Short mmCIF file of C-alpha atoms in Angstrom, two decimals:
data_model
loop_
_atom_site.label_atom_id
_atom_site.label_comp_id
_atom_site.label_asym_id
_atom_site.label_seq_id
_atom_site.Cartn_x
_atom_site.Cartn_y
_atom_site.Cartn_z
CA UNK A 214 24.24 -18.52 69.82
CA UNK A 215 24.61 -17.93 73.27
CA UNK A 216 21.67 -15.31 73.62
CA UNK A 217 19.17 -18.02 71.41
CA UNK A 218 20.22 -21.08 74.12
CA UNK A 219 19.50 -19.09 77.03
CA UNK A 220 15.99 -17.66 75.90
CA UNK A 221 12.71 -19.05 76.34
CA UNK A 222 11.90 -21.67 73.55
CA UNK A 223 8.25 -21.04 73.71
CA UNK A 224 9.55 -17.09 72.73
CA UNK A 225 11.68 -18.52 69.79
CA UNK A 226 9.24 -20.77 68.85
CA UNK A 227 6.61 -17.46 68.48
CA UNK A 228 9.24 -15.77 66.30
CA UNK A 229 9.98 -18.22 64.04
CA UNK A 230 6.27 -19.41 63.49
CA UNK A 231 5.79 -16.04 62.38
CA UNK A 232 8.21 -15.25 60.28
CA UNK A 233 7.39 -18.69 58.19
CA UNK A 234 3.71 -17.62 58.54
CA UNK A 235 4.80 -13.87 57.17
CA UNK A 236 7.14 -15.50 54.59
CA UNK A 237 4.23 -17.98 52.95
CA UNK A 238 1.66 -15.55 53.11
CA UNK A 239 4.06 -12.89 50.85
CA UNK A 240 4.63 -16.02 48.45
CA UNK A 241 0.74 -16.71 48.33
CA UNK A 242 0.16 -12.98 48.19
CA UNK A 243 2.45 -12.61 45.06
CA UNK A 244 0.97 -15.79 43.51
CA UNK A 245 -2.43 -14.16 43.81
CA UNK A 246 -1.45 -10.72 42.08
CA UNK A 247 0.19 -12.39 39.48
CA UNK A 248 -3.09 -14.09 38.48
CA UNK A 249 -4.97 -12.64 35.28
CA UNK A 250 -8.66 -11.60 36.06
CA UNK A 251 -11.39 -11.13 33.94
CA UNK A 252 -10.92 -7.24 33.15
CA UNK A 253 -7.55 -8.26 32.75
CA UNK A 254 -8.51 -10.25 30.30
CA UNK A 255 -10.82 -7.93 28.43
CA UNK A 256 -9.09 -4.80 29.39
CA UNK A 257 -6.91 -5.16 26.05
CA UNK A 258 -9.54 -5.70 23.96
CA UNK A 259 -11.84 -2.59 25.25
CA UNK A 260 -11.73 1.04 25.29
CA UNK A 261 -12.01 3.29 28.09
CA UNK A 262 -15.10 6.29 27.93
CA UNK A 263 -13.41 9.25 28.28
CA UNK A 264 -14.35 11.05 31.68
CA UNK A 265 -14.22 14.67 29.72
CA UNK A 266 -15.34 15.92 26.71
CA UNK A 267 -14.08 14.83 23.61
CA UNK A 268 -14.34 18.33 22.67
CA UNK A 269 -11.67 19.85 25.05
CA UNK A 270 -9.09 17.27 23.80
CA UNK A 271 -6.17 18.61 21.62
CA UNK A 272 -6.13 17.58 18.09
CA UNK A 273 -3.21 14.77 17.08
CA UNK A 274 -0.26 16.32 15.41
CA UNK A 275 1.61 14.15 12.91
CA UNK A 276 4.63 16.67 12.59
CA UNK A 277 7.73 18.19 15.58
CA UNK A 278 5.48 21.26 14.56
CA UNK A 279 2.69 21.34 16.23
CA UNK A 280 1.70 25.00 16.12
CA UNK A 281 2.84 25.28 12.32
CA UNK A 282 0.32 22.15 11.68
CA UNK A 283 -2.58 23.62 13.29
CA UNK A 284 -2.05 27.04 11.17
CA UNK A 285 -1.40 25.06 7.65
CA UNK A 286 -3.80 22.56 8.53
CA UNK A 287 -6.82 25.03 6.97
CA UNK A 288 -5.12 26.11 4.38
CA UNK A 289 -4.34 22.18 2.80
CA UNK A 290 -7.59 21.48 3.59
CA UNK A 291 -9.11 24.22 1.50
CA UNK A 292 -6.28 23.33 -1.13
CA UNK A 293 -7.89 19.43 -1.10
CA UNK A 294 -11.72 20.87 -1.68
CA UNK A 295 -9.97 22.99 -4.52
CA UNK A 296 -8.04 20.16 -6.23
CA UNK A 297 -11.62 17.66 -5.96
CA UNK A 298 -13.26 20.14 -7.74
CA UNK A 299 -10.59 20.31 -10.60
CA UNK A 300 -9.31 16.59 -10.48
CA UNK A 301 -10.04 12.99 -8.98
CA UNK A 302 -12.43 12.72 -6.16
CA UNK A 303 -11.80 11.41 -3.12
CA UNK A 304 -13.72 8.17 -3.48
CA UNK A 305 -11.33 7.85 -6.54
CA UNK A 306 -8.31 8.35 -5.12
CA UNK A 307 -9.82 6.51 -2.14
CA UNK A 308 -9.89 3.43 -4.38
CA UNK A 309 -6.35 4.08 -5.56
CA UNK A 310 -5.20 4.00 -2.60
CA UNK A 311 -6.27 0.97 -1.74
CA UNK A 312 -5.30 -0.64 -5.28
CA UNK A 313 -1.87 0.90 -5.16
CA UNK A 314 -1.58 -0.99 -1.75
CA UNK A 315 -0.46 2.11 0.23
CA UNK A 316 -1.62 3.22 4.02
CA UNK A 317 -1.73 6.75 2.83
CA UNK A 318 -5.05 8.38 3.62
CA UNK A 319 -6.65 10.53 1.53
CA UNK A 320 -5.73 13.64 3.80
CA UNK A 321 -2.50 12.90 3.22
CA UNK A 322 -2.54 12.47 -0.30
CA UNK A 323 -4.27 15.62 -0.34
CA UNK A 324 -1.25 17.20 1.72
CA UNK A 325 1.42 15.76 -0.79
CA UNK A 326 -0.90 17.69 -4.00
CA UNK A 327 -0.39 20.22 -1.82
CA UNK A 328 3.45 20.41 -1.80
CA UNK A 329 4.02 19.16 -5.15
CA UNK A 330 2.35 22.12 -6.22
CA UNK A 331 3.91 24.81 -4.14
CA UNK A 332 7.33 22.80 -5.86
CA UNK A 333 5.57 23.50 -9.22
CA UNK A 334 4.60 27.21 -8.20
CA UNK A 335 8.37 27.37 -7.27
CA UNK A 336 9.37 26.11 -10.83
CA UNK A 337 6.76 28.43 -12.52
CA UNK A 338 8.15 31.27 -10.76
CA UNK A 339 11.45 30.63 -11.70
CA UNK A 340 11.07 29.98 -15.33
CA UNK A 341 8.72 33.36 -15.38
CA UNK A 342 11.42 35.24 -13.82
CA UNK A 343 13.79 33.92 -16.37
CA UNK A 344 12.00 34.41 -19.21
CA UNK A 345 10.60 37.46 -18.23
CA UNK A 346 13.98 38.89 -17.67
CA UNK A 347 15.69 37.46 -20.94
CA UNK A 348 12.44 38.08 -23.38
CA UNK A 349 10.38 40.70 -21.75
CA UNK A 350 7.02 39.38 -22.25
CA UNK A 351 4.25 40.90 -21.02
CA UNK A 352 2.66 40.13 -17.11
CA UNK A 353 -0.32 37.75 -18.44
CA UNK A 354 1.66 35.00 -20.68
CA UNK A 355 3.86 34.64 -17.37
CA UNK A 356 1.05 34.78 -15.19
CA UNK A 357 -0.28 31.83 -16.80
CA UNK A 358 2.81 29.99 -17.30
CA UNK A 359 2.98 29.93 -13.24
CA UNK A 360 -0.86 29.20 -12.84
CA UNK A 361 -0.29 25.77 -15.19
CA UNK A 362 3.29 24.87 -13.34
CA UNK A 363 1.34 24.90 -10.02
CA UNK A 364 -1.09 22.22 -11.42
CA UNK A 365 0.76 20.06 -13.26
CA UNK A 366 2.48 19.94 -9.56
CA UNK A 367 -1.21 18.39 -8.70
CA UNK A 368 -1.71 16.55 -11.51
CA UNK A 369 1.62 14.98 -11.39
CA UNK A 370 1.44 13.35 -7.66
CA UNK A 371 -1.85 11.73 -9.02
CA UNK A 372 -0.44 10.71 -12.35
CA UNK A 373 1.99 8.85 -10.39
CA UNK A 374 -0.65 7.52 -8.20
CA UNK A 375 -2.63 6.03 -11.03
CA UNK A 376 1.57 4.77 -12.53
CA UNK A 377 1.86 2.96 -8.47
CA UNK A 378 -1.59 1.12 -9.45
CA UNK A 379 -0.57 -0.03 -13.01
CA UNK A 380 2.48 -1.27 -11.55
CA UNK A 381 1.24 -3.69 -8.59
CA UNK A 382 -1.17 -4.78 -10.81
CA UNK A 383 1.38 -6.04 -13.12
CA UNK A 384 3.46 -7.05 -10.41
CA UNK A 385 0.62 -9.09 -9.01
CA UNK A 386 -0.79 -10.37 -12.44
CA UNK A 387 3.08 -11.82 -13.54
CA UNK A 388 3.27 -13.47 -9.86
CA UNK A 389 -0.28 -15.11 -9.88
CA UNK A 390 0.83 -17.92 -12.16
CA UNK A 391 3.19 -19.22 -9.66
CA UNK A 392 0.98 -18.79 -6.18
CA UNK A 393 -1.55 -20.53 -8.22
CA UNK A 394 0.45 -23.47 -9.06
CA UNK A 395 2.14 -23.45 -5.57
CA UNK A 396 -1.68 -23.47 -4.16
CA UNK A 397 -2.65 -26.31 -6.70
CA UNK A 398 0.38 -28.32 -5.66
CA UNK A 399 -0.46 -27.98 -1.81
CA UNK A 400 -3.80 -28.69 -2.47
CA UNK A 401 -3.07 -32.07 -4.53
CA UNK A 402 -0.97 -32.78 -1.99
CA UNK A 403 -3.44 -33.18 0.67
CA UNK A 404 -3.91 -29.79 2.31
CA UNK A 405 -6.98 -28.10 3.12
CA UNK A 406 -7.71 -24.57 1.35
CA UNK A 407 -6.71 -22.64 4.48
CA UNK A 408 -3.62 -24.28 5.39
CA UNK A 409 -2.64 -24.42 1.50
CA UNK A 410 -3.04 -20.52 1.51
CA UNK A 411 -1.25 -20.31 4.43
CA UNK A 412 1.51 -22.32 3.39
CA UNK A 413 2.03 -20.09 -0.06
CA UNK A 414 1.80 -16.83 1.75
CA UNK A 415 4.56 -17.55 4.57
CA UNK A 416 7.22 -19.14 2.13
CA UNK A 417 7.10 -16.35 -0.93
CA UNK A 418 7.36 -13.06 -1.22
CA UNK A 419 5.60 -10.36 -3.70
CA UNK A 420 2.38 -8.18 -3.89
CA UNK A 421 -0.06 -10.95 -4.17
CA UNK A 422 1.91 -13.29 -1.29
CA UNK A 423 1.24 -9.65 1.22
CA UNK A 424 -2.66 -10.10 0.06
CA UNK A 425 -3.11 -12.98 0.38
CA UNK A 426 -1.38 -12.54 4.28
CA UNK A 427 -3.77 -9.96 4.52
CA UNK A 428 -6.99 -11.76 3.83
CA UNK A 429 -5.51 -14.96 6.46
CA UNK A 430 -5.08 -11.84 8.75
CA UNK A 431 -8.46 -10.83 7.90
CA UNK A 432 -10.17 -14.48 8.58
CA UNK A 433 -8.16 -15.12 11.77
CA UNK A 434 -9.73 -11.72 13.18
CA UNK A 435 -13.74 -13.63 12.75
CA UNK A 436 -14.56 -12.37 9.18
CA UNK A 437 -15.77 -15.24 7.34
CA UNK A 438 -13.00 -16.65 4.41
CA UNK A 439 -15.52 -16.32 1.61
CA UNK A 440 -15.80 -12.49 2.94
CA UNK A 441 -11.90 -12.28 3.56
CA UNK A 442 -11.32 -13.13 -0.06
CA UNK A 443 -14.19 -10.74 -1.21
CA UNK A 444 -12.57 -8.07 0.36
CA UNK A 445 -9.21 -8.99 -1.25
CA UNK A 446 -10.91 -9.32 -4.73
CA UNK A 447 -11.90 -5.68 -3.95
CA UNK A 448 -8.63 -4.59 -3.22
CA UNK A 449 -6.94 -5.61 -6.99
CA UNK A 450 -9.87 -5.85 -9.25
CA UNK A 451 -8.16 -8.12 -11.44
CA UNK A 452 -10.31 -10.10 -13.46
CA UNK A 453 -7.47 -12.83 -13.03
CA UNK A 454 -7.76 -12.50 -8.94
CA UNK A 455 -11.28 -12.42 -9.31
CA UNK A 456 -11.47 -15.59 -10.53
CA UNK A 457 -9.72 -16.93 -8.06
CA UNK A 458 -10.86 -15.65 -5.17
CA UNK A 459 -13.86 -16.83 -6.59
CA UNK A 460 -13.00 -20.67 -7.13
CA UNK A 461 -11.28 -20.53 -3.45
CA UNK A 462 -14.90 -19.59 -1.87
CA UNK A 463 -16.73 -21.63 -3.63
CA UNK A 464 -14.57 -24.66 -2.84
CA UNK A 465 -14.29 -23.74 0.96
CA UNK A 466 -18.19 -23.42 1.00
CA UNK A 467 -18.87 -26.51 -0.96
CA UNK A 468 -16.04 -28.61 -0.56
CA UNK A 469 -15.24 -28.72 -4.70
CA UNK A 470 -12.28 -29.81 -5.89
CA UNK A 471 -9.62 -26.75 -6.04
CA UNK A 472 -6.78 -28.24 -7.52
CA UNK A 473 -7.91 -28.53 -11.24
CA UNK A 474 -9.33 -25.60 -10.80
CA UNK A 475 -6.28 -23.58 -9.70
CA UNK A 476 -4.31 -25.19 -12.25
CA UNK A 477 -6.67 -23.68 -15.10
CA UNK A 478 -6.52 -20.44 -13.70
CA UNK A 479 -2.42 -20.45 -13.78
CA UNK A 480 -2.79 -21.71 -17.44
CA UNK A 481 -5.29 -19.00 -18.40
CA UNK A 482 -2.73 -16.59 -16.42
CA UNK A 483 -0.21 -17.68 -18.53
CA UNK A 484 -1.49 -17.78 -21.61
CA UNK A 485 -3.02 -13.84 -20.31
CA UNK A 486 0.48 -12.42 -19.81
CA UNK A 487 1.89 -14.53 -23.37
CA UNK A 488 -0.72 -12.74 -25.52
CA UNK A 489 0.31 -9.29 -23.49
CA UNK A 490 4.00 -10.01 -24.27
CA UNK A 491 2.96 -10.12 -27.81
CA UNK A 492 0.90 -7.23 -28.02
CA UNK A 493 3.70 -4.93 -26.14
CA UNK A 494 6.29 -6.35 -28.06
CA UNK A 495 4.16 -5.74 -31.48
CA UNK A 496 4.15 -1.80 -30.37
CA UNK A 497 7.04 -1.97 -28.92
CA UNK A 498 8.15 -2.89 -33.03
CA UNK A 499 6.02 -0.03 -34.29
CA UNK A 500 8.09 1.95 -31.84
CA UNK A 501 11.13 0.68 -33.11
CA UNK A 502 10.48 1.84 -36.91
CA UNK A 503 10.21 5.44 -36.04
CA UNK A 504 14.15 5.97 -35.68
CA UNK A 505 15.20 3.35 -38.64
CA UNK A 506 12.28 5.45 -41.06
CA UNK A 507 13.07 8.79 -39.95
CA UNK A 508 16.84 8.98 -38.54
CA UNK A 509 18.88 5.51 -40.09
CA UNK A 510 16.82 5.27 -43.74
CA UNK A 511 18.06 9.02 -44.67
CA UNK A 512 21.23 8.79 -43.66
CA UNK A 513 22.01 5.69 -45.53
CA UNK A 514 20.19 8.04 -48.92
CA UNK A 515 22.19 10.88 -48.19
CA UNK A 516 25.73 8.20 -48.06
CA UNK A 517 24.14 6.65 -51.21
CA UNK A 518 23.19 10.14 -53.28
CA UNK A 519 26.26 12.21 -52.12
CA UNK A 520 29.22 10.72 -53.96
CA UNK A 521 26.90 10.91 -57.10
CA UNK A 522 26.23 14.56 -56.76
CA UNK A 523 29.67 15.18 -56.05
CA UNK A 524 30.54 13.77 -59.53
CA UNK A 525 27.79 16.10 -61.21
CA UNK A 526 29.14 18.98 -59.02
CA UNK A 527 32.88 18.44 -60.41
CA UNK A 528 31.60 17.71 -64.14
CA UNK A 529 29.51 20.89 -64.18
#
């Protein structure tokens, strides 16, 4: 305190104007940074050219295996032409794909033929071993016994692709009823088509509710609604869906009434899964006969017949 009192106050007065002068120009200096630009802005949104060629970049790896990838990768790939030429197509399984609602692309369903039929090659072997060891057949029966376990390896991975669709769709056709007359309630109540599809989406849960998400995501992003629910129509190819994707378009681009025309739709849904209910419950009974006719009926003959050939057994 001493030192300050005795020096010159025209010396203090030059060190303290600048360090307020350094101390506002680091607060307008971090103000400045901390403002976004316009490549800041954009930056996000854009992708940067690479400076090299893209053909000296190292292919992605989806495995902790790199190495092991890049020396299999052929081989699937060779295994995926094979398996085209002797099943589904890839615009087929393509389309499954997308109906079965799964991310998987077709390389990758490829890859999982792939293993399930080195597991079915494993099986084959086994069984040929086996039997080759406990019968002795010749080399050719067993030789073909491991040639059909390898493809029903195949065959089985896109069996239970095709089972994946069958089940969403069912999924999705027994939960339509109710989005429907959620969607006709919100709409009667006031709500615009958007906001009503919007509403149903965010407060239940199912196939069609993550669609329907989908398509909002789809409209939000700058496609068009009538093209957002075109594109989920595509997706389920359900006549049912159809329809209503259908009825929603038209009443966004026209500005029809929806309500009446959801609540139809959930009727016909309705009355859609009621006459499937019957008609699987009417094989179902078909089904059903086969163990009274061939297993129950007999036994109750033989309990009826036997005490009366016992009695001709002990009178003879």
């Amino acid at each position: 305190m001493s030192a300050l009192a005795t020096a010159d106050p025209a010396l203090v007065g030059a060190i303290l104007g600048f360090v307020a002068g350094l101390g506002l120009w680091l607060v307008l200096w971090r103000i400045r940074a901390r403002r976004l630009t316009l490549d800041d802005r954009l930056a996000p949104y854009l992708r940067a050219r690479p400076r090299t060629s893209r053909l000296l970049d190292e292919p992605a790896t989806h495995t902790p295996f790199p190495t092991l990838e890049r020396l299999v990768a052929p081989v699937l790939d060779d295994a995926g032409r094979l398996f085209e030429k002797l099943g589904s197509s890839s615009v087929s399984i393509r389309r499954r794909l997308a109906l079965s609602g799964s991310p998987m692309s077709v390389e990758q369903f490829r890859a999982e033929q792939v293993v399930w039929s080195i597991a079915g090659l494993a099986v084959g072997l086994l069984l040929a071993v086996t039997v080759g060891a406990a019968r002795g057949f010749s080399l050719l029966p067993l030789v073909l016994l491991v040639a059909i376990a390898t493809l029903s390896g195949a065959i089985a991975r896109d069996q239970m692709l095709s089972r994946a669709v069958r089940a969403r769709e069912e999924r999705m056709i027994a939960e339509f009823p109710a989005i429907a007359e959620l969607l006709a309630l919100a709409v009667g109540a006031g709500e615009s088509p958007v906001n009503a599809l919007e509403r149903v989406a965010t407060s239940t849960t199912g196939e069609l509710s993550a669609e329907l998400l989908r398509t909002l995501a789809d409209a939000r992003s700058g496609t068009p609604l009538a093209r957002a629910l075109e594109r989920m129509a595509d997706r389920t190819s359900l006549p049912s869906i159809v329809r209503f994707t259908e009825g929603v378009s038209v009443a966004v681009e026209r500005g029809t009434p929806l309500a009446e025309v959801l609540r139809a739709q959930a009727h016909d849904a309705r009355e859609v899964g009621r006459r499937q209910l019957m008609e699987s419950g009417g094989r179902k009974e078909v089904l059903m006969m086969v163990p009274v006719v061939f297993l129950i009926l007999p036994v109750t003959v033989l309990f009826a017949i036997f005490p009366g050939i016992a009695v001709l057994q002990v009178g003879l």
